[in-house]
């Protein structure tokens, strides 16, 4: 299994994102911040919905395990 980014690393790349945010906005913000491919891959795997805040993104990320 590839190394999964931890939730702190994940949130570092979403700093400044305005919530609520769609999955596409979350991924775009991470791309804009220069997130590494493992972080982008993890974010691309979260459900396609609106996220109310950082904890919602982290929870969706954690549910992928």
Short mmCIF file of C-alpha atoms in Angstrom, two decimals:
data_model
loop_
_atom_site.label_atom_id
_atom_site.label_comp_id
_atom_site.label_asym_id
_atom_site.label_seq_id
_atom_site.Cartn_x
_atom_site.Cartn_y
_atom_site.Cartn_z
CA UNK A 1 0.00 0.00 0.00
CA UNK A 2 1.29 3.46 -0.87
CA UNK A 3 2.00 5.92 1.91
CA UNK A 4 -1.16 7.79 2.81
CA UNK A 5 -0.83 11.44 3.79
CA UNK A 6 -1.84 12.19 7.35
CA UNK A 7 -4.78 14.54 8.04
CA UNK A 8 -2.45 17.34 9.19
CA UNK A 9 -0.55 17.22 5.90
CA UNK A 10 -3.86 17.14 4.06
CA UNK A 11 -5.16 20.26 5.84
CA UNK A 12 -1.90 22.12 5.27
CA UNK A 13 -2.67 22.11 1.56
CA UNK A 14 -6.23 23.36 2.10
CA UNK A 15 -5.30 26.42 4.11
CA UNK A 16 -7.36 29.42 3.03
CA UNK A 17 -10.09 27.39 1.34
CA UNK A 18 -13.52 29.00 1.71
CA UNK A 19 -16.17 26.61 3.04
CA UNK A 20 -18.64 25.23 2.22
CA UNK A 21 -16.61 23.81 -0.66
CA UNK A 22 -17.26 21.18 -3.30
CA UNK A 23 -14.95 18.23 -3.84
CA UNK A 24 -13.71 19.94 -7.02
CA UNK A 25 -12.89 23.11 -5.06
CA UNK A 26 -11.03 21.06 -2.43
CA UNK A 27 -8.94 19.29 -5.08
CA UNK A 28 -8.31 22.53 -6.97
CA UNK A 29 -7.09 24.28 -3.79
CA UNK A 30 -4.72 21.41 -3.06
CA UNK A 31 -3.38 21.53 -6.63
CA UNK A 32 -2.95 25.31 -6.36
CA UNK A 33 -1.00 24.90 -3.11
CA UNK A 34 1.44 22.48 -4.72
CA UNK A 35 0.23 19.38 -2.87
CA UNK A 36 2.15 16.21 -3.69
CA UNK A 37 0.52 13.50 -5.76
CA UNK A 38 -0.34 11.29 -2.77
CA UNK A 39 -2.39 14.12 -1.23
CA UNK A 40 -4.12 14.86 -4.54
CA UNK A 41 -4.90 11.19 -5.08
CA UNK A 42 -6.41 10.95 -1.60
CA UNK A 43 -8.57 14.02 -2.17
CA UNK A 44 -9.73 12.77 -5.56
CA UNK A 45 -11.06 9.70 -3.76
CA UNK A 46 -13.36 11.54 -1.33
CA UNK A 47 -17.11 11.57 -2.04
CA UNK A 48 -18.37 14.18 -4.50
CA UNK A 49 -20.35 16.51 -2.22
CA UNK A 50 -20.21 19.84 -0.42
CA UNK A 51 -17.91 19.99 2.62
CA UNK A 52 -18.90 22.33 5.46
CA UNK A 53 -15.38 22.64 6.87
CA UNK A 54 -11.95 21.07 7.28
CA UNK A 55 -13.23 18.39 9.65
CA UNK A 56 -15.63 17.14 6.98
CA UNK A 57 -12.79 16.75 4.49
CA UNK A 58 -10.64 14.96 7.08
CA UNK A 59 -13.52 12.66 7.99
CA UNK A 60 -14.17 11.75 4.34
CA UNK A 61 -10.46 11.14 3.88
CA UNK A 62 -10.33 8.88 6.96
CA UNK A 63 -13.35 6.89 5.75
CA UNK A 64 -11.36 5.79 2.67
CA UNK A 65 -9.10 3.47 4.71
#
